[in-house]
Tab-separated table of C-alpha atoms and ligand atoms in Angstrom:
chain	number	residue	atom	x	y	z
A	1	MET	CA	14.866	22.646	8.370
A	2	SER	CA	12.962	19.446	7.829
A	3	ILE	CA	9.204	19.187	8.354
A	4	PRO	CA	8.266	16.797	11.194
A	5	ASP	CA	6.382	13.673	10.124
A	6	GLU	CA	3.374	14.693	12.264
A	7	GLN	CA	2.688	17.619	9.943
A	8	ILE	CA	1.085	15.681	7.151
A	9	PHE	CA	-1.760	16.920	5.012
A	10	PRO	CA	-4.776	16.039	7.203
A	11	HIS	CA	-7.229	14.383	4.813
A	12	ALA	CA	-7.745	12.633	1.495
A	13	THR	CA	-7.948	14.664	-1.710
A	14	GLY	CA	-8.774	13.945	-5.361
A	15	ASN	CA	-10.706	10.783	-6.176
A	16	ALA	CA	-10.467	9.517	-2.603
A	17	VAL	CA	-12.621	12.371	-1.235
A	18	SER	CA	-15.934	10.948	-2.440
A	19	THR	CA	-14.940	7.470	-1.234
A	20	VAL	CA	-14.268	8.859	2.245
A	21	GLU	CA	-17.525	10.875	2.135
A	22	ALA	CA	-19.513	7.752	1.258
A	23	HIS	CA	-18.187	6.012	4.390
A	24	LYS	CA	-18.793	8.519	7.173
A	25	ASP	CA	-21.616	6.698	8.933
A	26	PRO	CA	-21.052	4.341	11.867
A	27	GLN	CA	-20.736	0.667	10.886
A	28	GLU	CA	-19.786	-2.541	12.676
A	29	LEU	CA	-16.430	-2.278	10.867
A	30	VAL	CA	-14.391	0.845	11.600
A	31	PHE	CA	-11.447	1.389	9.258
A	32	TYR	CA	-8.584	3.419	10.765
A	33	ALA	CA	-6.752	4.814	7.799
A	34	GLY	CA	-4.244	7.358	6.610
A	35	TRP	CA	-5.073	8.650	3.126
A	36	PHE	CA	-1.364	8.697	2.160
A	37	CYS	CA	-0.373	5.189	3.203
A	38	PRO	CA	0.293	2.412	0.662
A	39	PHE	CA	-0.438	-0.259	3.279
A	40	VAL	CA	-3.770	1.387	4.063
A	41	GLN	CA	-4.579	1.465	0.363
A	42	ARG	CA	-4.285	-2.349	0.236
A	43	THR	CA	-7.027	-2.772	2.832
A	44	TRP	CA	-9.057	0.083	1.381
A	45	ILE	CA	-8.982	-1.482	-2.098
A	46	THR	CA	-10.142	-4.790	-0.597
A	47	LEU	CA	-13.049	-3.106	1.238
A	48	GLU	CA	-14.108	-1.381	-1.977
A	49	GLU	CA	-13.692	-4.504	-4.133
A	50	LYS	CA	-15.936	-6.479	-1.828
A	51	GLY	CA	-18.484	-3.708	-1.170
A	52	ILE	CA	-18.205	-4.178	2.590
A	53	PRO	CA	-19.946	-1.500	4.715
A	54	TYR	CA	-17.275	0.334	6.708
A	55	GLN	CA	-16.755	3.611	8.519
A	56	TYR	CA	-13.628	5.476	7.398
A	57	LYS	CA	-11.696	7.214	10.194
A	58	GLU	CA	-8.635	9.275	9.310
A	59	VAL	CA	-5.736	8.817	11.756
A	60	ASN	CA	-2.359	10.518	11.845
A	61	PRO	CA	-0.281	7.509	12.966
A	62	TYR	CA	2.801	9.644	13.585
A	63	LYS	CA	1.118	11.292	16.579
A	64	LYS	CA	0.853	7.948	18.428
A	65	GLU	CA	-2.285	9.073	20.257
A	66	LYS	CA	-3.373	6.848	23.108
A	67	HIS	CA	-6.778	5.987	21.666
A	68	PHE	CA	-5.070	4.700	18.520
A	69	LEU	CA	-2.338	2.809	20.400
A	70	ASP	CA	-5.165	1.020	22.233
A	71	ILE	CA	-6.351	-0.240	18.832
A	72	ASN	CA	-2.928	-0.968	17.336
A	73	PRO	CA	-0.092	-1.103	19.889
A	74	LYS	CA	2.341	-0.788	16.968
A	75	GLY	CA	0.830	2.631	16.228
A	76	LEU	CA	0.592	1.925	12.507
A	77	VAL	CA	-2.256	2.297	10.037
A	78	PRO	CA	-4.215	0.462	8.729
A	79	ALA	CA	-6.202	-1.009	11.621
A	80	VAL	CA	-9.833	-1.984	12.041
A	81	GLU	CA	-12.327	-2.450	14.824
A	82	TYR	CA	-14.797	-5.216	14.098
A	83	HIS	CA	-17.680	-5.458	16.560
A	84	GLY	CA	-15.444	-3.478	18.922
A	85	LYS	CA	-12.442	-5.827	18.559
A	86	ALA	CA	-9.190	-4.571	17.061
A	87	LEU	CA	-7.034	-5.968	14.242
A	88	TYR	CA	-4.152	-4.553	12.214
A	89	GLU	CA	-1.515	-5.382	9.527
A	90	SER	CA	-2.659	-4.641	5.981
A	91	LEU	CA	-2.426	-8.144	4.513
A	92	VAL	CA	-3.899	-9.815	7.593
A	93	LEU	CA	-6.812	-7.395	7.290
A	94	CYS	CA	-7.336	-8.179	3.596
A	95	GLU	CA	-7.498	-11.914	4.347
A	96	PHE	CA	-9.750	-11.270	7.331
A	97	LEU	CA	-12.213	-9.403	5.111
A	98	ASP	CA	-12.491	-12.456	2.829
A	99	ASP	CA	-13.143	-14.688	5.854
A	100	ALA	CA	-15.457	-12.388	7.804
A	101	TYR	CA	-17.596	-11.381	4.813
A	102	PRO	CA	-17.975	-14.595	2.778
A	103	ASP	CA	-21.083	-13.254	1.013
A	104	HIS	CA	-19.231	-10.197	-0.244
A	105	LYS	CA	-17.687	-11.319	-3.514
A	106	PRO	CA	-15.218	-11.386	-5.121
A	107	ASN	CA	-12.874	-13.189	-2.759
A	108	ILE	CA	-9.493	-11.549	-2.862
A	109	LEU	CA	-7.667	-14.873	-2.373
A	110	PRO	CA	-8.306	-17.787	-4.757
A	111	SER	CA	-10.439	-20.616	-3.338
A	112	ASP	CA	-8.305	-23.417	-4.793
A	113	ALA	CA	-5.776	-24.550	-2.138
A	114	TYR	CA	-2.785	-24.728	-4.480
A	115	THR	CA	-3.443	-21.329	-6.077
A	116	LYS	CA	-4.001	-19.755	-2.672
A	117	ALA	CA	-0.643	-21.031	-1.411
A	118	TYR	CA	1.042	-19.944	-4.657
A	119	ALA	CA	-0.522	-16.468	-4.229
A	120	ARG	CA	0.887	-16.269	-0.699
A	121	ILE	CA	4.394	-17.034	-1.993
A	122	TRP	CA	4.218	-13.987	-4.261
A	123	ILE	CA	2.550	-11.792	-1.633
A	124	ASP	CA	5.446	-12.694	0.661
A	125	PHE	CA	7.893	-11.860	-2.139
A	126	ILE	CA	6.353	-8.396	-2.526
A	127	GLY	CA	6.747	-7.733	1.202
A	128	LYS	CA	10.265	-9.093	1.556
A	129	SER	CA	11.859	-8.101	-1.773
A	130	PHE	CA	9.993	-5.395	-3.632
A	131	VAL	CA	8.703	-3.134	-0.825
A	132	PRO	CA	12.053	-2.803	1.017
A	133	ALA	CA	13.786	-2.123	-2.321
A	134	PHE	CA	11.173	0.564	-3.052
A	135	PHE	CA	11.954	2.341	0.243
A	136	ARG	CA	15.716	1.844	-0.197
A	137	LEU	CA	15.589	3.538	-3.599
A	138	LEU	CA	13.478	6.400	-2.204
A	139	GLN	CA	15.857	6.967	0.702
A	140	ALA	CA	19.200	6.397	-1.057
A	141	GLN	CA	21.199	9.620	-1.278
A	142	GLU	CA	24.496	8.850	-3.031
A	143	ALA	CA	24.471	7.943	-6.743
A	144	ASP	CA	26.074	4.515	-6.175
A	145	LYS	CA	23.491	3.626	-3.499
A	146	GLN	CA	20.682	4.750	-5.806
A	147	ASP	CA	22.086	2.615	-8.618
A	148	ALA	CA	22.304	-0.406	-6.319
A	149	ALA	CA	18.743	0.092	-5.050
A	150	ARG	CA	17.414	0.600	-8.589
A	151	THR	CA	19.099	-2.637	-9.673
A	152	GLU	CA	17.577	-4.405	-6.663
A	153	ILE	CA	14.098	-3.158	-7.572
A	154	TYR	CA	14.464	-4.085	-11.238
A	155	GLU	CA	15.683	-7.572	-10.337
A	156	ALA	CA	12.740	-8.094	-7.987
A	157	LEU	CA	10.310	-6.897	-10.648
A	158	HIS	CA	11.839	-9.167	-13.295
A	159	LYS	CA	11.173	-12.169	-11.056
A	160	PHE	CA	7.648	-10.954	-10.304
A	161	VAL	CA	6.671	-10.168	-13.867
A	162	ALA	CA	7.953	-13.529	-15.117
A	163	GLN	CA	4.998	-15.014	-13.176
A	164	VAL	CA	2.334	-12.549	-14.348
A	165	LYS	CA	-0.257	-14.311	-16.501
A	166	GLY	CA	-1.929	-11.058	-17.524
A	167	PRO	CA	-3.729	-8.839	-17.401
A	168	TYR	CA	-3.580	-9.470	-13.605
A	169	PHE	CA	-1.005	-11.602	-11.820
A	170	LEU	CA	-3.177	-14.738	-11.806
A	171	GLY	CA	-4.877	-14.015	-15.139
A	172	GLU	CA	-8.370	-12.566	-15.487
A	173	GLU	CA	-9.009	-12.496	-11.706
A	174	PHE	CA	-7.813	-9.528	-9.648
A	175	SER	CA	-6.326	-10.930	-6.420
A	176	LEU	CA	-4.447	-10.081	-3.234
A	177	ILE	CA	-1.153	-10.315	-5.142
A	178	ASP	CA	-2.253	-7.327	-7.260
A	179	VAL	CA	-3.656	-5.592	-4.170
A	180	ALA	CA	-0.339	-5.993	-2.329
A	181	ILE	CA	1.740	-4.342	-5.040
A	182	VAL	CA	-0.561	-1.806	-6.701
A	183	PRO	CA	-0.285	0.969	-4.059
A	184	PHE	CA	3.433	1.059	-4.820
A	185	ILE	CA	2.721	1.165	-8.546
A	186	THR	CA	0.485	4.212	-8.065
A	187	ARG	CA	3.375	5.859	-6.192
A	188	ASP	CA	6.186	4.849	-8.550
A	189	TYR	CA	6.020	8.218	-10.369
A	190	ILE	CA	8.013	9.539	-7.384
A	191	LEU	CA	10.817	7.113	-8.261
A	192	ALA	CA	10.433	7.990	-11.945
A	193	GLU	CA	10.730	11.721	-11.235
A	194	HIS	CA	13.545	11.559	-8.684
A	195	ARG	CA	15.381	8.246	-8.967
A	196	ALA	CA	15.629	7.492	-12.721
A	197	TYR	CA	13.245	4.546	-12.369
A	198	ASN	CA	11.222	3.792	-15.468
A	199	ARG	CA	8.518	1.155	-15.980
A	200	GLN	CA	9.605	0.523	-19.559
A	201	ALA	CA	13.240	0.168	-18.455
A	202	VAL	CA	12.177	-2.656	-16.117
A	203	SER	CA	10.510	-4.379	-19.066
A	204	ALA	CA	7.649	-3.966	-21.542
A	205	ASP	CA	5.765	-6.670	-19.622
A	206	TRP	CA	6.132	-4.814	-16.337
A	207	LYS	CA	4.929	-1.575	-17.949
A	208	ARG	CA	1.917	-3.376	-19.428
A	209	TYR	CA	1.021	-4.930	-16.067
A	210	ALA	CA	1.578	-1.728	-14.066
A	211	ASP	CA	-0.332	0.467	-16.543
A	212	TYR	CA	-3.256	-1.957	-16.440
A	213	VAL	CA	-3.538	-2.697	-12.743
A	214	GLU	CA	-3.442	0.960	-11.681
A	215	GLN	CA	-6.621	1.582	-13.738
A	216	ARG	CA	-8.690	-0.778	-11.578
A	217	GLU	CA	-11.702	1.126	-10.211
A	218	SER	CA	-10.986	0.329	-6.547
A	219	VAL	CA	-7.430	1.629	-7.008
A	220	VAL	CA	-8.523	4.854	-8.700
A	221	LYS	CA	-11.211	5.467	-6.044
A	222	THR	CA	-8.690	5.287	-3.196
A	223	LYS	CA	-6.113	7.653	-4.665
A	224	SER	CA	-5.383	11.201	-3.536
A	225	GLU	CA	-3.754	14.021	-5.507
A	226	LYS	CA	-0.195	13.531	-6.701
A	227	ASP	CA	1.217	16.685	-5.133
A	228	LYS	CA	-0.007	15.626	-1.677
A	229	TYR	CA	1.937	12.356	-1.924
A	230	GLU	CA	4.965	14.331	-3.040
A	231	GLN	CA	4.839	16.255	0.242
A	232	ILE	CA	5.061	12.989	2.177
A	233	TYR	CA	7.675	11.352	-0.024
A	234	GLY	CA	9.780	14.519	-0.113
A	235	ARG	CA	11.024	13.553	3.363
A	236	TYR	CA	11.937	10.073	2.211
A	237	LEU	CA	13.769	11.484	-0.809
A	238	LYS	CA	15.956	13.531	1.555
A	239	ASP	CA	16.190	10.554	3.915
A	240	GLU	CA	14.659	12.681	6.664
A	241	ALA	CA	11.469	10.661	7.258
A	242	GLN	CA	11.097	9.413	10.820
A	243	SER	CA	8.472	6.762	10.114
A	244	GLU	CA	9.084	3.271	11.484
A	245	ALA	CA	9.641	2.049	7.904
A	246	ALA	CA	12.178	4.791	7.111
A	247	LYS	CA	14.082	4.149	10.351
A	248	ALA	CA	14.164	0.406	9.682
A	249	ILE	CA	15.540	0.897	6.160
A	250	ARG	CA	18.191	3.291	7.472
A	251	ALA	CA	19.235	0.772	10.129
A	252	GLY	CA	19.265	-2.155	7.664
A	253	ARG	CA	16.364	-3.855	9.474
A	254	ALA	CA	13.224	-5.433	7.988
A	255	ILE	CA	10.363	-2.928	7.759
A	256	PRO	CA	7.686	-3.356	10.433
B	1	LIG	N1	3.304	-3.763	8.099
B	1	LIG	C1	2.329	-2.722	8.270
B	1	LIG	C2	2.940	-1.374	7.871
B	1	LIG	C3	2.025	-0.207	8.139
B	1	LIG	C4	2.778	1.132	8.120
B	1	LIG	O1	4.023	1.191	8.129
B	1	LIG	N2	2.003	2.234	8.127
B	1	LIG	C5	2.619	3.539	8.217
B	1	LIG	C6	1.980	4.559	7.292
B	1	LIG	S1	2.268	4.201	5.606
B	1	LIG	C7	2.454	4.109	9.613
B	1	LIG	O2	1.435	3.938	10.234
B	1	LIG	N3	3.490	4.798	10.082
B	1	LIG	C8	3.539	5.427	11.357
B	1	LIG	C9	4.948	5.417	11.892
B	1	LIG	O3	5.848	4.932	11.200
B	1	LIG	O4	5.159	5.894	13.002
B	1	LIG	C10	1.090	-3.039	7.424
B	1	LIG	O5	1.262	-3.714	6.388
B	1	LIG	O6	-0.018	-2.677	7.811
């Protein structure tokens, strides 16, 4: 019998424990998070990069509790309350943090207008090409579907890596492009262990980029233990997950 999505491990583990502990006190910014969620990790990395004071609140988004639906009617983490007003959507939140905390450097988006627009093109690419392919490969059951999804992911990564200046996407500066993709890099061992994905097989350049970006302090500080992620992704690997993302992939829709 499959385990319902609501029964997830209830709190962060590993490196993320001390990060959560350091953010227990009330602040004007409340961060509604799920320790396991790659989209949450984007916003969490941004908060840590910028040293913004925030209060971490763990939410199980699968329970769709009323108090959380009042904050995010979509019922998804991450979300924030800022001076009592709610916002959600990981990338919107990352950009908001740049705008709302201009004195907290570094900015996660480049200040130059051209580079900012160029960054948004590749952030959009991650959301429309790489992330859906990542979920498709996780959820694919038959060998031919897995092969097709692996090819799709490799093709997306070839296009992405052709633009990487190194060591980060834009060069020396860590930016929202890296933030958008790195939570999936820290979880790609699931694909490596179960779906014959391999960083080196994508390309040496991809492996170099992925190996480097996952070492960033803000990324390491927001990571839980591997076996806890495996519990969550085990349902995806059997295509039994009932998350909004899993259902969308199954139905051939864009992920929410
Ligand atoms: N587009 C959203 C996606 C957020 C998302 O899918 N979060 C998942 C957890 S990783 C969630 O809250 N799932 C609850 C559900 O699917 O019911 C974002 O970028 O913030």
